[in-house]
């Protein structure tokens, strides 16, 4: 059995490429890296890689992580600038015995020394988004951070190896140097080939308070199906946050176990995810939380077309 699951519709082209590799006996490390790179390279996805939205100072600072579920090796970069594929740098860092999570200048030095491709990640389109947001924030109630989607994936290959990966530009208009959950083990991702893996998208500051990805893997280890593990962890933690803090940030998690069974849970409206397994061609679902149960529905062609249309629509500066 092989499989790959990812947050959001934007991952479907990537997991389609990965599933071709997995079908042909490819390994979960290569497949997940190819899948994430596809999302990083696409200029119209405004919260991952090239075209990602900048921080308050109009700089694109990126976070990414890679985890090997066999060895439990982890590599991650945070607040890295001017490199094309943070996921590849994170994967390379996972092979080091120490210094596995590097930030800012240190991460850039490592990437440069190891020959990773440099690229100015700030596109003209992202600059327009930035200028428009500055105006909106001044004129309306809109929160500077609104609008952010991280790609998080879990992959299983036919040899039973599992991996997890994340890549993001974090929150739009974040403070310089701000790091979210995505490069943090247990929060943005976790995977153990003997059990399964999970990954998150949402408000990193809140996801980190509950180490939600690790919690899902722990519940799967206790015997829960990934769907039950995701719902249990997300519902419980959402409730805890509301009780203790009066509110809970957006939180959506995907998971897969080592049998290729998967699950998804969210506390927001309209979370989309992409999945492919040996028995299932790449597909996009939309999910919603109805009284604690997450109901998944195949995305219609109309929805898919509208998604691409709005992502690529011409943008004018306000
Ligand atoms: C972060 N979790 O940096 C990321 C952002 C995100 O959907 O996932 N947005 O906090």
Tab-separated table of C-alpha atoms and ligand atoms in Angstrom:
chain	number	residue	atom	x	y	z
A	1	UNK	CA	0.000	0.000	0.000
A	2	UNK	CA	1.166	3.553	-0.697
A	3	UNK	CA	-0.503	6.917	-0.148
A	4	UNK	CA	-0.056	10.644	0.233
A	5	UNK	CA	-2.324	13.241	1.853
A	6	UNK	CA	-1.909	17.011	1.961
A	7	UNK	CA	-3.536	20.175	3.236
A	8	UNK	CA	-5.470	22.279	0.700
A	9	UNK	CA	-6.413	22.047	-2.947
A	10	UNK	CA	-3.078	23.639	-3.917
A	11	UNK	CA	-1.295	20.331	-3.240
A	12	UNK	CA	-3.142	18.256	-5.825
A	13	UNK	CA	-0.677	18.758	-8.695
A	14	UNK	CA	2.181	17.896	-6.335
A	15	UNK	CA	0.593	14.750	-4.980
A	16	UNK	CA	-0.280	13.705	-8.527
A	17	UNK	CA	3.430	13.794	-9.399
A	18	UNK	CA	4.271	12.009	-6.155
A	19	UNK	CA	1.705	9.299	-6.746
A	20	UNK	CA	3.306	8.464	-10.109
A	21	UNK	CA	6.591	7.959	-8.268
A	22	UNK	CA	4.996	5.908	-5.486
A	23	UNK	CA	3.163	3.747	-8.011
A	24	UNK	CA	6.528	2.889	-9.546
A	25	UNK	CA	8.139	1.955	-6.255
A	26	UNK	CA	9.536	5.420	-5.480
A	27	UNK	CA	10.382	6.186	-1.882
A	28	UNK	CA	8.399	8.393	0.465
A	29	UNK	CA	11.316	10.829	0.930
A	30	UNK	CA	11.706	11.635	-2.766
A	31	UNK	CA	7.967	11.614	-3.423
A	32	UNK	CA	7.082	14.081	-0.672
A	33	UNK	CA	9.927	16.418	-1.629
A	34	UNK	CA	8.787	16.493	-5.261
A	35	UNK	CA	5.198	17.116	-4.142
A	36	UNK	CA	6.092	20.036	-1.869
A	37	UNK	CA	8.457	21.570	-4.446
A	38	UNK	CA	5.637	21.638	-6.955
A	39	UNK	CA	3.628	23.823	-4.556
A	40	UNK	CA	6.643	25.999	-3.698
A	41	UNK	CA	7.369	26.649	-7.374
A	42	UNK	CA	3.860	27.669	-8.410
A	43	UNK	CA	3.801	31.493	-8.339
A	44	UNK	CA	0.061	31.885	-7.773
A	45	UNK	CA	-0.085	30.089	-4.414
A	46	UNK	CA	0.447	33.009	-2.122
A	47	UNK	CA	1.396	31.297	1.102
A	48	UNK	CA	4.063	28.792	0.080
A	49	UNK	CA	7.421	29.328	-1.624
A	50	UNK	CA	7.706	31.558	-4.710
A	51	UNK	CA	4.949	34.160	-4.644
A	52	UNK	CA	4.444	33.665	-0.895
A	53	UNK	CA	3.171	36.715	0.941
A	54	UNK	CA	5.726	38.832	2.770
A	55	UNK	CA	6.111	39.872	6.386
A	56	UNK	CA	5.383	43.340	7.745
A	57	UNK	CA	8.619	44.627	6.236
A	58	UNK	CA	7.742	43.233	2.802
A	59	UNK	CA	10.260	40.414	2.994
A	60	UNK	CA	9.329	36.810	2.175
A	61	UNK	CA	10.559	34.689	5.088
A	62	UNK	CA	9.865	30.983	4.673
A	63	UNK	CA	9.554	28.014	7.057
A	64	UNK	CA	9.770	24.329	6.077
A	65	UNK	CA	10.356	20.939	7.644
A	66	UNK	CA	10.979	17.333	6.695
A	67	UNK	CA	10.742	14.230	8.879
A	68	UNK	CA	11.741	10.643	8.171
A	69	UNK	CA	9.384	8.238	9.942
A	70	UNK	CA	11.874	5.338	9.911
A	71	UNK	CA	14.806	7.046	11.604
A	72	UNK	CA	12.816	9.940	13.161
A	73	UNK	CA	15.362	12.306	11.585
A	74	UNK	CA	14.107	15.880	11.374
A	75	UNK	CA	15.377	18.823	9.370
A	76	UNK	CA	13.867	22.300	9.332
A	77	UNK	CA	14.484	25.884	8.302
A	78	UNK	CA	12.747	28.966	9.621
A	79	UNK	CA	12.599	32.572	8.440
A	80	UNK	CA	14.840	31.756	5.473
A	81	UNK	CA	14.983	34.258	2.612
A	82	UNK	CA	15.922	34.101	-1.057
A	83	UNK	CA	16.068	30.341	-1.646
A	84	UNK	CA	13.812	28.588	-4.128
A	85	UNK	CA	12.984	25.374	-2.270
A	86	UNK	CA	13.052	25.468	1.525
A	87	UNK	CA	11.759	21.875	1.639
A	88	UNK	CA	14.904	20.562	-0.051
A	89	UNK	CA	17.102	22.456	2.407
A	90	UNK	CA	15.059	21.031	5.299
A	91	UNK	CA	15.440	17.509	3.937
A	92	UNK	CA	19.175	17.978	3.557
A	93	UNK	CA	19.374	19.220	7.162
A	94	UNK	CA	17.626	16.049	8.330
A	95	UNK	CA	20.754	14.142	7.321
A	96	UNK	CA	22.971	16.067	9.728
A	97	UNK	CA	23.610	14.555	13.142
A	98	UNK	CA	23.135	17.911	14.888
A	99	UNK	CA	22.174	21.472	13.802
A	100	UNK	CA	18.934	20.179	12.290
A	101	UNK	CA	16.819	23.324	12.636
A	102	UNK	CA	18.450	26.461	11.291
A	103	UNK	CA	16.971	29.955	11.200
A	104	UNK	CA	17.495	33.071	9.097
A	105	UNK	CA	21.050	33.865	8.136
A	106	UNK	CA	22.378	30.548	9.446
A	107	UNK	CA	19.928	28.629	7.284
A	108	UNK	CA	20.869	30.758	4.277
A	109	UNK	CA	24.571	30.136	4.855
A	110	UNK	CA	23.960	26.382	5.016
A	111	UNK	CA	21.845	26.475	1.854
A	112	UNK	CA	24.460	28.527	0.018
A	113	UNK	CA	27.276	26.219	1.107
A	114	UNK	CA	25.351	23.194	-0.137
A	115	UNK	CA	24.571	24.716	-3.506
A	116	UNK	CA	20.820	25.229	-3.197
A	117	UNK	CA	19.225	27.510	-5.757
A	118	UNK	CA	18.970	31.171	-4.807
A	119	UNK	CA	15.872	33.042	-5.911
A	120	UNK	CA	14.158	36.293	-5.092
A	121	UNK	CA	10.890	34.899	-3.741
A	122	UNK	CA	8.996	38.209	-3.709
A	123	UNK	CA	6.847	38.468	-6.836
A	124	UNK	CA	5.213	41.616	-8.230
A	125	UNK	CA	1.853	40.018	-7.439
A	126	UNK	CA	2.819	39.516	-3.801
A	127	UNK	CA	3.878	43.174	-3.644
A	128	UNK	CA	0.409	44.226	-4.838
A	129	UNK	CA	-1.191	41.997	-2.175
A	130	UNK	CA	1.060	43.648	0.377
A	131	UNK	CA	0.220	47.216	-0.626
A	132	UNK	CA	-3.488	46.392	-0.778
A	133	UNK	CA	-3.402	44.817	2.648
A	134	UNK	CA	-1.649	47.824	4.147
A	135	UNK	CA	-4.541	49.950	2.855
A	136	UNK	CA	-7.264	47.498	3.966
A	137	UNK	CA	-5.854	47.302	7.454
A	138	UNK	CA	-5.931	51.076	7.690
A	139	UNK	CA	-9.437	51.404	6.266
A	140	UNK	CA	-11.323	48.390	7.624
A	141	UNK	CA	-11.519	45.889	10.439
A	142	UNK	CA	-9.617	43.203	8.528
A	143	UNK	CA	-6.903	41.511	10.530
A	144	UNK	CA	-3.443	41.834	9.022
A	145	UNK	CA	-2.946	38.072	9.296
A	146	UNK	CA	-6.104	36.937	7.482
A	147	UNK	CA	-5.463	34.640	4.514
A	148	UNK	CA	-2.805	31.988	4.946
A	149	UNK	CA	-2.494	28.380	3.793
A	150	UNK	CA	0.423	26.110	4.628
A	151	UNK	CA	1.133	22.957	2.716
A	152	UNK	CA	1.584	19.971	5.036
A	153	UNK	CA	1.867	16.388	3.809
A	154	UNK	CA	2.191	12.816	5.038
A	155	UNK	CA	3.415	10.081	2.696
A	156	UNK	CA	3.634	6.276	2.821
A	157	UNK	CA	5.567	4.245	0.261
A	158	UNK	CA	5.091	0.616	-0.706
A	159	UNK	CA	8.091	-0.423	1.405
A	160	UNK	CA	6.315	0.951	4.492
A	161	UNK	CA	8.459	4.053	4.928
A	162	UNK	CA	6.604	7.187	5.979
A	163	UNK	CA	7.580	10.871	5.799
A	164	UNK	CA	6.046	14.220	6.707
A	165	UNK	CA	6.786	17.668	5.292
A	166	UNK	CA	5.619	21.264	5.538
A	167	UNK	CA	6.343	24.502	3.703
A	168	UNK	CA	4.927	27.978	4.259
A	169	UNK	CA	5.433	31.711	4.139
A	170	UNK	CA	3.657	31.749	7.508
A	171	UNK	CA	1.195	34.466	8.380
A	172	UNK	CA	0.814	37.379	5.990
A	173	UNK	CA	2.184	40.554	7.629
A	174	UNK	CA	3.886	38.605	10.399
A	175	UNK	CA	6.644	40.310	12.357
A	176	UNK	CA	10.141	39.864	10.978
A	177	UNK	CA	11.589	36.715	12.543
A	178	UNK	CA	8.202	35.289	13.553
A	179	UNK	CA	8.129	31.496	13.296
A	180	UNK	CA	4.946	29.420	13.348
A	181	UNK	CA	4.217	25.738	13.928
A	182	UNK	CA	5.227	24.492	10.493
A	183	UNK	CA	8.959	23.906	11.159
A	184	UNK	CA	8.320	22.745	14.738
A	185	UNK	CA	8.242	19.003	15.355
A	186	UNK	CA	5.064	17.729	16.984
A	187	UNK	CA	3.180	20.928	16.169
A	188	UNK	CA	3.229	21.402	12.385
A	189	UNK	CA	4.112	17.781	11.624
A	190	UNK	CA	5.097	14.420	13.075
A	191	UNK	CA	5.564	10.955	11.603
A	192	UNK	CA	6.550	7.511	12.832
A	193	UNK	CA	6.577	4.731	10.222
A	194	UNK	CA	5.446	2.247	12.851
A	195	UNK	CA	2.270	4.240	13.402
A	196	UNK	CA	1.522	7.080	10.967
A	197	UNK	CA	1.899	10.814	10.583
A	198	UNK	CA	0.014	14.101	10.809
A	199	UNK	CA	0.451	17.701	9.674
A	200	UNK	CA	-1.245	21.006	10.398
A	201	UNK	CA	-2.302	24.261	8.822
A	202	UNK	CA	-3.824	27.164	10.687
A	203	UNK	CA	-2.826	29.658	13.336
A	204	UNK	CA	0.624	28.445	14.344
A	205	UNK	CA	0.540	30.234	17.677
A	206	UNK	CA	-2.435	28.070	18.700
A	207	UNK	CA	-1.384	24.796	17.004
A	208	UNK	CA	1.874	24.987	18.969
A	209	UNK	CA	-0.008	25.256	22.264
A	210	UNK	CA	-1.357	21.723	21.775
A	211	UNK	CA	1.400	19.943	19.772
A	212	UNK	CA	-1.576	18.768	17.755
A	213	UNK	CA	0.281	16.730	15.107
A	214	UNK	CA	2.036	14.684	17.766
A	215	UNK	CA	-1.211	14.234	19.646
A	216	UNK	CA	-2.847	12.712	16.557
A	217	UNK	CA	0.033	10.279	16.062
A	218	UNK	CA	-0.173	9.359	19.750
A	219	UNK	CA	-3.897	8.628	19.427
A	220	UNK	CA	-3.279	6.501	16.322
A	221	UNK	CA	-0.632	4.599	18.282
A	222	UNK	CA	-3.284	3.845	20.887
A	223	UNK	CA	-5.326	2.249	18.126
A	224	UNK	CA	-7.503	5.012	16.741
A	225	UNK	CA	-8.294	5.251	13.039
A	226	UNK	CA	-6.754	8.467	11.575
A	227	UNK	CA	-10.199	10.041	11.147
A	228	UNK	CA	-11.107	9.431	14.772
A	229	UNK	CA	-7.662	10.570	15.937
A	230	UNK	CA	-7.934	13.843	13.961
A	231	UNK	CA	-11.460	14.597	15.197
A	232	UNK	CA	-10.609	13.744	18.795
A	233	UNK	CA	-7.459	15.874	18.864
A	234	UNK	CA	-8.894	18.878	17.007
A	235	UNK	CA	-12.254	18.952	18.826
A	236	UNK	CA	-10.702	18.540	22.238
A	237	UNK	CA	-8.028	21.125	21.708
A	238	UNK	CA	-10.426	23.600	20.141
A	239	UNK	CA	-12.613	23.191	23.248
A	240	UNK	CA	-9.641	23.604	25.583
A	241	UNK	CA	-8.582	26.811	23.859
A	242	UNK	CA	-12.118	28.230	24.015
A	243	UNK	CA	-12.460	27.351	27.690
A	244	UNK	CA	-9.082	28.624	28.745
A	245	UNK	CA	-8.604	31.570	26.398
A	246	UNK	CA	-12.089	32.426	25.160
A	247	UNK	CA	-11.223	31.725	21.532
A	248	UNK	CA	-9.470	29.219	19.284
A	249	UNK	CA	-7.482	29.968	16.134
A	250	UNK	CA	-8.005	28.191	12.822
A	251	UNK	CA	-6.751	24.627	12.924
A	252	UNK	CA	-6.949	21.944	10.219
A	253	UNK	CA	-5.083	18.659	10.354
A	254	UNK	CA	-4.483	15.778	7.978
A	255	UNK	CA	-3.209	12.308	8.939
A	256	UNK	CA	-2.382	8.927	7.443
A	257	UNK	CA	-1.481	5.697	9.195
A	258	UNK	CA	0.955	3.035	8.036
A	259	UNK	CA	-1.854	1.124	6.312
A	260	UNK	CA	-2.650	4.091	4.065
A	261	UNK	CA	-5.889	4.898	5.907
A	262	UNK	CA	-6.359	8.632	6.337
A	263	UNK	CA	-8.281	11.231	8.289
A	264	UNK	CA	-8.872	14.983	8.394
A	265	UNK	CA	-10.346	17.386	10.921
A	266	UNK	CA	-10.849	21.129	11.033
A	267	UNK	CA	-12.461	23.830	13.118
A	268	UNK	CA	-13.060	26.125	10.125
A	269	UNK	CA	-15.535	26.277	7.260
A	270	UNK	CA	-14.338	25.183	3.868
A	271	UNK	CA	-11.067	23.391	4.492
A	272	UNK	CA	-9.877	21.550	1.376
A	273	UNK	CA	-7.381	18.702	1.174
A	274	UNK	CA	-5.845	16.462	-1.450
A	275	UNK	CA	-5.253	12.733	-1.226
A	276	UNK	CA	-4.059	9.837	-3.395
A	277	UNK	CA	-3.582	6.191	-2.469
A	278	UNK	CA	-3.006	2.926	-4.272
A	279	UNK	CA	-6.762	2.520	-4.595
A	280	UNK	CA	-7.660	6.180	-5.124
A	281	UNK	CA	-6.589	8.510	-7.918
A	282	UNK	CA	-5.572	12.036	-6.747
A	283	UNK	CA	-8.687	13.821	-5.532
A	284	UNK	CA	-9.658	17.033	-3.748
A	285	UNK	CA	-12.169	17.024	-0.902
A	286	UNK	CA	-13.834	19.799	1.037
A	287	UNK	CA	-14.630	19.199	4.653
A	288	UNK	CA	-16.717	20.782	7.337
A	289	UNK	CA	-17.150	20.127	11.012
A	290	UNK	CA	-20.758	19.271	11.867
A	291	UNK	CA	-21.138	18.833	15.623
A	292	UNK	CA	-17.658	17.382	15.994
A	293	UNK	CA	-17.866	15.067	12.954
A	294	UNK	CA	-15.958	16.114	9.879
A	295	UNK	CA	-17.915	15.429	6.727
A	296	UNK	CA	-15.823	15.178	3.551
A	297	UNK	CA	-17.290	15.878	0.155
A	298	UNK	CA	-15.561	15.574	-3.222
A	299	UNK	CA	-14.878	19.063	-4.612
A	300	UNK	CA	-17.000	19.782	-7.680
A	301	UNK	CA	-15.425	20.752	-10.988
A	302	UNK	CA	-17.088	24.127	-10.573
A	303	UNK	CA	-15.399	24.654	-7.215
A	304	UNK	CA	-12.019	23.573	-8.624
A	305	UNK	CA	-12.330	25.928	-11.597
A	306	UNK	CA	-13.369	28.819	-9.387
A	307	UNK	CA	-10.392	28.166	-7.093
A	308	UNK	CA	-7.919	28.455	-9.952
A	309	UNK	CA	-9.738	31.418	-11.446
A	310	UNK	CA	-9.557	33.431	-8.222
A	311	UNK	CA	-5.923	32.475	-7.586
A	312	UNK	CA	-4.781	33.554	-11.033
A	313	UNK	CA	-7.152	36.490	-11.636
A	314	UNK	CA	-5.449	39.761	-12.541
A	315	UNK	CA	-4.725	41.835	-9.480
A	316	UNK	CA	-4.950	45.599	-9.323
A	317	UNK	CA	-3.429	47.843	-6.766
A	318	UNK	CA	-6.146	49.618	-4.787
B	1	LIG	C1	1.905	29.425	10.538
B	1	LIG	N1	0.597	27.424	10.347
B	1	LIG	O1	2.949	29.943	10.188
B	1	LIG	C2	1.233	28.478	9.593
B	1	LIG	C3	0.284	29.233	8.739
B	1	LIG	C4	-0.762	28.400	8.132
B	1	LIG	O2	-2.748	28.187	7.117
B	1	LIG	O3	-0.814	27.232	8.175
B	1	LIG	N2	-1.735	28.925	7.575
B	1	LIG	O4	1.347	29.691	11.604
